Amino acid sequence: MSTKAQMDELLKGFVVPGKGPAGCGCAVAKDGEIIYEGYYGMANLEKQQPVTRDTVYRLYSMTKVIICTAAMMLQERGKFLLNDPLYEYFPSWRHMNKIVSGGNGRYGIRPLEKPIEVRHAFSMAMGMPYPELGLPTDQAMLKVRARLAKENPKYDLLTEIDAMSEVPVAFEPGTRFLYGFGHELVAGLIQVVSGKKVSEFLKEELFEPLGMNSTGYRFFGDIRDRMAVMYHRDEDGTLTDVSEKYDDRLQEDAVYEGGGAGLFSTVPDYLAFTQMLAAGGTYRGHHYIGRKTIDLMRQNQLNETQLKDFRNSYLAGYGYGLGVRTMMDPGAGYSPTSVGEFGWTGMAGTYTSIDPSEGFSVVYMHQLDPNMEEEHHHRIRSVAYGLLR
């Protein structure tokens, strides 16, 4: 059994100078009620600005959980089917190619045998990564982005999606797992089938009714002043402010609204979103998404070959559903969670765990590169689940 004091002690230990992030925040809730909330350290060392419940964090890949939830809200309204070909919504994707190894480091390009389906974008099985692995597909993606930036540095998401149709994917869709561009396509799908910008749909359908008043894509109000500094941590523990490097698409005049990253939020805002999912889609009298649709999101979508691609020490016991990790084997993951617990993490150290069987969710946030997720997240998970009675 854990206590709130033990969670306090854990968080205080994270922010000891030279050890980890400058500051962090964590909240735990069950059945709509917050059972733990704690904030420690500094959001801005230079200004000696402490972390509070109003501190804003860049979500990076925790954007994905919101985007995939929003898209599944549209799926249950009949706007698309998961096995629809992507080209029905993005016509330039009708005639896609793939990379074929020719041996000795050489490769060829061949047409896909089957079209990429919507479900492949959700489950990262469409063969288009983040362009940082040194693969031929990566290099083609980088060339596309360089050309787009030269033509118009403030290009939008649908422009990028259209241009990426010329990139040969890394494999036949549905055969492997490769983390990357899939959720940009999911965000683009929201825009195409709803007829609204992604930001508009999220604001109207999720953020405003959930009271997520500090969540969005671009700075507004006093968000800039409340944003935690993004720090780079050297091996000796020295922290350097690198926020400017990461915040171009948060500026007021930005137009790109991504699916894989891009949103910012606070711990309480994101906790409200996770409690809605933990409660089966109905939260404080408002119905957002069907309980069975949430169940579908947290069903593993990967075969054995794909699970080998996906799993590592951090993701032991997990599979991958429609945009979320999902617990398949708590014993294999040394995890106190239930089967079907789900969530994701963000590049700067944000983390969420959502457990509908317990009506339970956890949100933890800090802003650090490298993110130290293996050092922090599973400890948070252990102490948070120990709070359950």
Coordinates of C-alpha atoms in Angstrom, one line a residue:
M1 CA 0.0 0.0 0.0
S2 CA 1.3 3.5 -1.0
T3 CA 0.6 6.8 0.7
K4 CA 0.3 10.3 -0.6
A5 CA 3.4 11.1 1.4
Q6 CA 5.3 8.4 -0.5
M7 CA 4.3 9.9 -3.9
D8 CA 5.4 13.3 -2.6
E9 CA 8.8 11.8 -1.6
L10 CA 9.2 10.2 -5.0
L11 CA 8.5 13.5 -6.9
K12 CA 10.8 15.5 -4.6
G13 CA 13.5 13.0 -5.4
F14 CA 13.0 13.5 -9.1
V15 CA 13.8 17.2 -9.0
V16 CA 16.9 17.2 -6.8
P17 CA 19.3 19.5 -8.6
G18 CA 21.6 17.7 -11.0
K19 CA 19.5 14.5 -10.8
G20 CA 16.7 14.9 -13.2
P21 CA 14.1 17.5 -14.4
A22 CA 13.9 21.0 -13.0
G23 CA 10.3 20.4 -12.0
C24 CA 7.4 18.0 -12.4
G25 CA 3.7 17.5 -11.6
C26 CA 1.5 14.5 -11.1
A27 CA -2.2 13.8 -10.4
V28 CA -4.1 10.6 -9.8
A29 CA -7.9 10.2 -10.0
K30 CA -10.5 7.5 -9.5
D31 CA -14.2 7.7 -10.4
G32 CA -14.0 11.4 -11.2
E33 CA -12.3 12.4 -7.9
I34 CA -8.6 13.4 -7.5
I35 CA -7.0 11.2 -4.9
Y36 CA -3.5 12.7 -5.3
E37 CA -2.0 15.9 -6.7
G38 CA 1.5 17.2 -6.3
Y39 CA 3.8 19.7 -7.9
Y40 CA 7.5 20.1 -7.2
G41 CA 10.6 22.0 -8.5
M42 CA 10.8 24.8 -11.0
A43 CA 9.0 25.4 -14.3
N44 CA 11.6 28.1 -15.1
L45 CA 15.0 28.1 -13.2
E46 CA 16.1 31.5 -14.5
K47 CA 12.9 33.2 -13.3
Q48 CA 12.6 30.9 -10.2
Q49 CA 9.1 30.1 -11.3
P50 CA 7.8 27.1 -9.4
V51 CA 5.7 24.3 -10.9
T52 CA 2.0 24.6 -10.0
R53 CA -1.2 23.0 -11.2
D54 CA -1.4 25.8 -13.8
T55 CA 2.0 25.0 -15.4
V56 CA 1.7 24.1 -19.1
Y57 CA 3.6 21.3 -20.7
R58 CA 4.3 20.3 -24.3
L59 CA 2.6 17.0 -24.8
Y60 CA 4.5 15.8 -27.8
S61 CA 3.4 12.2 -28.4
M62 CA 0.7 12.3 -25.7
T63 CA -1.1 14.4 -28.4
K64 CA -1.7 11.0 -30.0
V65 CA -4.2 9.7 -27.4
I66 CA -6.3 12.8 -27.9
I67 CA -6.2 12.7 -31.7
C68 CA -7.0 9.0 -31.9
T69 CA -9.9 9.4 -29.4
A70 CA -11.3 12.3 -31.5
A71 CA -11.0 10.3 -34.7
M72 CA -12.8 7.3 -33.1
M73 CA -15.6 9.6 -32.0
L74 CA -16.0 10.3 -35.8
Q75 CA -15.7 6.6 -36.6
E76 CA -18.6 5.7 -34.3
R77 CA -20.6 8.4 -36.1
G78 CA -20.1 6.5 -39.4
K79 CA -17.7 9.0 -41.0
F80 CA -15.2 6.3 -41.9
L81 CA -14.4 2.6 -41.4
L82 CA -11.1 1.3 -40.1
N83 CA -10.7 -1.0 -43.1
D84 CA -11.3 1.7 -45.6
P85 CA -8.4 2.4 -47.9
L86 CA -6.6 5.7 -47.0
Y87 CA -6.9 6.9 -50.6
E88 CA -10.7 7.3 -50.2
Y89 CA -9.8 10.3 -48.0
F90 CA -6.4 11.2 -49.4
P91 CA -6.7 10.6 -53.2
S92 CA -3.0 11.1 -53.8
W93 CA -2.3 8.0 -51.8
R94 CA -4.1 5.6 -54.3
H95 CA -0.9 4.4 -56.0
M96 CA 1.7 4.0 -53.3
N97 CA 5.1 2.3 -53.5
K98 CA 7.2 0.4 -51.1
I99 CA 10.9 -0.2 -50.6
V100 CA 12.2 -3.7 -51.6
S101 CA 15.7 -4.8 -50.5
G102 CA 18.0 -5.8 -53.3
G103 CA 20.8 -7.0 -51.0
N104 CA 24.2 -5.6 -50.5
G105 CA 22.7 -2.4 -49.2
R106 CA 20.8 -1.8 -52.4
Y107 CA 17.1 -1.4 -52.7
G108 CA 14.3 -1.1 -55.3
I109 CA 10.9 0.4 -55.4
R110 CA 7.8 -1.6 -56.2
P111 CA 4.0 -0.8 -56.1
L112 CA 2.2 -2.0 -52.9
E113 CA 0.3 -5.3 -53.3
K114 CA -2.6 -4.0 -51.1
P115 CA -3.6 -0.4 -50.2
I116 CA -2.8 1.2 -46.9
E117 CA -6.0 1.1 -44.7
V118 CA -7.1 3.6 -42.1
R119 CA -6.4 1.0 -39.3
H120 CA -2.7 0.8 -40.4
A121 CA -2.3 4.6 -39.7
F122 CA -3.8 4.2 -36.2
S123 CA -1.6 1.2 -35.3
M124 CA 1.6 2.4 -36.9
A125 CA 1.6 -0.4 -39.4
M126 CA 1.8 1.7 -42.6
G127 CA 5.6 1.8 -42.9
M128 CA 6.3 5.5 -42.7
P129 CA 8.5 6.4 -39.7
Y130 CA 9.7 9.6 -38.1
P131 CA 12.6 10.4 -40.4
E132 CA 15.5 9.7 -38.0
L133 CA 16.3 6.0 -38.5
G134 CA 18.5 6.3 -41.7
L135 CA 16.1 4.2 -43.8
P136 CA 15.5 4.9 -47.5
T137 CA 11.9 6.0 -46.5
D138 CA 13.3 8.4 -44.0
Q139 CA 15.5 10.1 -46.6
A140 CA 12.6 10.5 -49.0
M141 CA 10.5 12.0 -46.2
L142 CA 13.3 14.5 -45.3
K143 CA 13.5 15.6 -49.0
V144 CA 9.8 16.2 -49.1
R145 CA 9.9 18.3 -45.9
A146 CA 12.9 20.3 -47.2
R147 CA 11.0 21.1 -50.4
L148 CA 7.8 22.0 -48.6
A149 CA 9.7 24.3 -46.2
K150 CA 11.5 26.0 -49.1
E151 CA 8.1 26.6 -50.9
N152 CA 6.3 27.8 -47.7
P153 CA 7.8 27.5 -44.2
K154 CA 4.3 27.5 -42.7
Y155 CA 2.8 24.7 -44.7
D156 CA -0.3 22.9 -43.1
L157 CA -0.9 19.3 -42.3
L158 CA -3.0 18.4 -45.4
T159 CA -0.3 19.9 -47.7
E160 CA 2.3 17.6 -46.0
I161 CA 0.1 14.6 -46.2
D162 CA -0.5 15.1 -49.9
A163 CA 3.3 15.6 -50.5
M164 CA 4.2 12.4 -48.5
S165 CA 2.2 10.3 -51.0
E166 CA 5.4 10.3 -53.2
V167 CA 7.4 8.5 -50.5
P168 CA 7.8 4.8 -50.8
V169 CA 6.8 3.1 -47.5
A170 CA 9.2 0.7 -45.7
F171 CA 7.1 -2.4 -46.0
E172 CA 3.8 -3.9 -47.1
P173 CA 1.1 -2.4 -44.9
G174 CA 0.1 -4.4 -41.8
T175 CA 3.2 -6.6 -41.8
R176 CA 5.5 -4.7 -39.4
F177 CA 5.3 -2.0 -36.7
L178 CA 7.2 1.3 -37.3
Y179 CA 6.5 4.2 -35.1
G180 CA 6.0 7.5 -37.0
F181 CA 3.8 9.4 -39.4
G182 CA 0.6 7.3 -39.0
H183 CA -1.1 9.7 -36.6
E184 CA -0.5 12.7 -38.8
L185 CA -2.8 10.8 -41.2
V186 CA -5.3 10.3 -38.4
A187 CA -5.4 14.0 -37.7
G188 CA -5.8 14.7 -41.4
L189 CA -8.7 12.3 -41.5
I190 CA -10.4 14.2 -38.7
Q191 CA -10.2 17.4 -40.8
V192 CA -11.3 15.7 -44.0
V193 CA -14.4 13.9 -42.6
S194 CA -15.5 16.6 -40.1
G195 CA -15.0 19.5 -42.4
K196 CA -13.3 21.4 -39.6
K197 CA -9.7 22.2 -38.7
V198 CA -8.4 19.7 -36.2
S199 CA -8.1 22.4 -33.5
E200 CA -11.7 23.4 -34.0
F201 CA -13.0 19.9 -33.7
L202 CA -10.9 19.2 -30.6
K203 CA -12.0 22.5 -29.0
E204 CA -15.7 22.0 -29.7
E205 CA -15.9 18.2 -29.0
L206 CA -13.4 17.7 -26.1
F207 CA -11.6 20.7 -24.7
E208 CA -14.5 23.1 -24.0
P209 CA -16.9 20.5 -22.6
L210 CA -14.2 18.9 -20.5
G211 CA -13.0 22.3 -19.2
M212 CA -9.6 21.8 -20.7
N213 CA -9.1 25.6 -20.9
S214 CA -5.2 25.5 -21.1
T215 CA -5.0 22.9 -23.9
G216 CA -4.3 23.7 -27.6
Y217 CA -1.9 24.0 -30.5
R218 CA -0.9 27.6 -30.3
F219 CA -0.1 30.1 -27.6
F220 CA -3.1 32.1 -26.4
G221 CA -3.9 34.2 -23.3
D222 CA -1.1 33.7 -20.7
I223 CA -0.1 30.2 -21.9
R224 CA 3.4 31.4 -23.0
D225 CA 4.1 32.7 -19.5
R226 CA 2.9 29.5 -17.9
M227 CA 4.8 27.1 -20.2
A228 CA 7.5 25.0 -18.5
V229 CA 10.9 25.5 -19.9
M230 CA 12.2 22.6 -22.1
Y231 CA 15.6 21.7 -20.7
H232 CA 18.4 19.6 -22.1
R233 CA 20.2 17.6 -19.5
D234 CA 23.9 17.0 -19.9
E235 CA 25.6 13.9 -18.4
D236 CA 26.8 15.9 -15.4
G237 CA 23.2 17.0 -14.7
T238 CA 23.5 20.5 -16.0
L239 CA 20.2 21.8 -17.5
T240 CA 20.2 24.1 -20.5
D241 CA 17.1 25.9 -21.9
V242 CA 16.3 24.6 -25.4
S243 CA 12.7 25.7 -25.6
E244 CA 13.2 27.9 -28.7
K245 CA 14.4 24.9 -30.7
Y246 CA 11.0 23.1 -30.1
D247 CA 8.4 25.9 -30.1
D248 CA 8.1 27.1 -33.7
R249 CA 4.7 25.4 -34.2
L250 CA 3.4 26.8 -31.0
Q251 CA 3.6 30.4 -32.2
E252 CA 0.4 32.3 -32.7
D253 CA 0.9 32.5 -36.5
A254 CA 1.6 28.7 -36.9
V255 CA -0.8 26.7 -39.1
Y256 CA 0.4 23.1 -38.8
E257 CA -1.9 21.0 -36.5
G258 CA -0.3 17.6 -36.1
G259 CA -1.6 14.3 -34.9
G260 CA 1.6 12.8 -33.6
A261 CA 2.6 15.8 -31.5
G262 CA 1.8 19.5 -31.2
L263 CA -0.6 20.0 -28.3
F264 CA 0.2 21.5 -24.9
S265 CA -1.8 21.0 -21.7
T266 CA -1.7 21.1 -17.9
V267 CA -1.8 18.1 -15.6
P268 CA -5.4 18.9 -14.4
D269 CA -6.6 19.4 -18.0
Y270 CA -5.2 16.1 -19.2
L271 CA -6.4 14.3 -16.1
A272 CA -10.0 15.3 -17.0
F273 CA -9.6 13.8 -20.4
T274 CA -8.2 10.6 -19.0
Q275 CA -10.9 10.3 -16.4
M276 CA -13.5 10.6 -19.2
L277 CA -11.9 7.6 -20.9
A278 CA -11.5 5.7 -17.6
A279 CA -15.2 6.2 -17.0
G280 CA -16.3 4.7 -20.3
G281 CA -16.7 7.9 -22.3
T282 CA -19.2 9.7 -20.0
Y283 CA -17.9 12.3 -17.6
R284 CA -19.8 14.6 -15.3
G285 CA -23.0 14.2 -17.3
H286 CA -21.6 14.7 -20.8
H287 CA -21.3 11.7 -23.2
Y288 CA -18.2 11.9 -25.4
I289 CA -17.5 8.5 -26.9
G290 CA -19.0 5.0 -26.5
R291 CA -17.7 2.6 -24.0
K292 CA -17.2 -0.2 -26.6
T293 CA -15.4 2.2 -28.8
I294 CA -12.9 2.8 -26.0
D295 CA -12.6 -1.0 -25.6
L296 CA -11.8 -1.3 -29.3
M297 CA -9.1 1.4 -29.0
R298 CA -7.4 -0.7 -26.3
Q299 CA -7.5 -4.0 -28.1
N300 CA -4.1 -5.1 -29.3
Q301 CA -3.8 -4.7 -33.1
L302 CA -0.3 -6.3 -33.5
N303 CA 0.7 -9.8 -34.6
E304 CA 3.7 -11.6 -33.1
T305 CA 6.1 -10.1 -35.6
Q306 CA 4.8 -6.6 -35.0
L307 CA 4.9 -7.1 -31.2
K308 CA 8.7 -7.9 -31.5
D309 CA 9.1 -4.6 -33.4
F310 CA 7.1 -2.8 -30.7
R311 CA 8.3 -4.1 -27.4
N312 CA 11.3 -3.1 -25.4
S313 CA 12.1 -3.0 -21.7
Y314 CA 9.9 0.0 -21.2
L315 CA 6.9 -1.6 -23.0
A316 CA 7.2 -5.1 -21.6
G317 CA 3.8 -6.8 -21.4
Y318 CA 2.2 -4.2 -23.6
G319 CA 0.7 -4.4 -27.1
Y320 CA -0.5 -1.6 -29.3
G321 CA -4.1 -0.7 -30.0
L322 CA -5.6 2.1 -32.0
G323 CA -3.1 4.8 -31.0
V324 CA -2.3 3.6 -27.5
R325 CA -0.2 1.0 -25.7
T326 CA -2.4 -1.5 -24.1
M327 CA -1.5 -4.0 -21.3
M328 CA -1.7 -7.6 -22.4
D329 CA 0.3 -9.3 -19.7
P330 CA 0.9 -7.5 -16.4
G331 CA 3.1 -10.3 -15.2
A332 CA 5.5 -10.0 -18.1
G333 CA 5.5 -6.2 -17.6
Y334 CA 6.1 -6.4 -13.8
S335 CA 3.1 -4.1 -13.7
P336 CA 0.4 -3.6 -11.1
T337 CA -2.1 -2.4 -13.8
S338 CA -5.1 -4.3 -15.1
V339 CA -5.3 -6.1 -18.4
G340 CA -6.5 -3.4 -20.8
E341 CA -4.8 -0.5 -19.0
F342 CA -3.8 1.9 -21.8
G343 CA -2.1 5.2 -22.5
W344 CA 1.1 6.7 -23.9
T345 CA 4.1 9.0 -23.3
G346 CA 5.6 12.1 -24.7
M347 CA 9.1 12.9 -25.9
A348 CA 9.7 15.4 -23.1
G349 CA 8.7 13.0 -20.3
T350 CA 4.9 13.2 -20.1
Y351 CA 3.1 10.0 -19.2
T352 CA -0.5 8.8 -18.7
S353 CA -2.0 5.5 -17.6
I354 CA -5.8 4.9 -18.0
D355 CA -7.5 1.9 -16.4
P356 CA -11.3 1.6 -17.1
S357 CA -11.7 -1.5 -15.0
E358 CA -10.8 0.7 -12.0
G359 CA -12.1 4.0 -13.2
F360 CA -8.5 5.1 -12.6
S361 CA -6.0 7.3 -14.3
V362 CA -2.6 8.8 -13.7
V363 CA -1.0 11.9 -15.4
Y364 CA 2.6 12.8 -14.9
M365 CA 4.5 15.6 -16.6
H366 CA 8.0 17.1 -16.9
Q367 CA 10.0 18.7 -19.7
L368 CA 13.4 17.2 -20.3
D369 CA 15.7 15.9 -23.1
P370 CA 16.6 13.1 -22.8
N371 CA 13.3 12.3 -21.1
M372 CA 14.4 9.8 -18.5
E373 CA 11.1 7.9 -18.9
E374 CA 12.5 4.6 -17.8
E375 CA 13.8 6.1 -14.6
H376 CA 10.5 7.8 -13.7
H377 CA 7.3 6.5 -15.3
H378 CA 7.2 3.0 -13.9
R379 CA 8.0 4.3 -10.4
I380 CA 5.1 6.7 -10.8
R381 CA 2.9 3.8 -12.0
S382 CA 3.9 1.6 -9.0
V383 CA 3.2 4.3 -6.4
A384 CA 0.0 5.5 -8.0
Y385 CA -1.5 2.0 -8.2
G386 CA -0.5 1.5 -4.6
L387 CA -2.9 4.2 -3.7
L388 CA -5.9 2.1 -4.7
R389 CA -7.8 0.6 -1.8

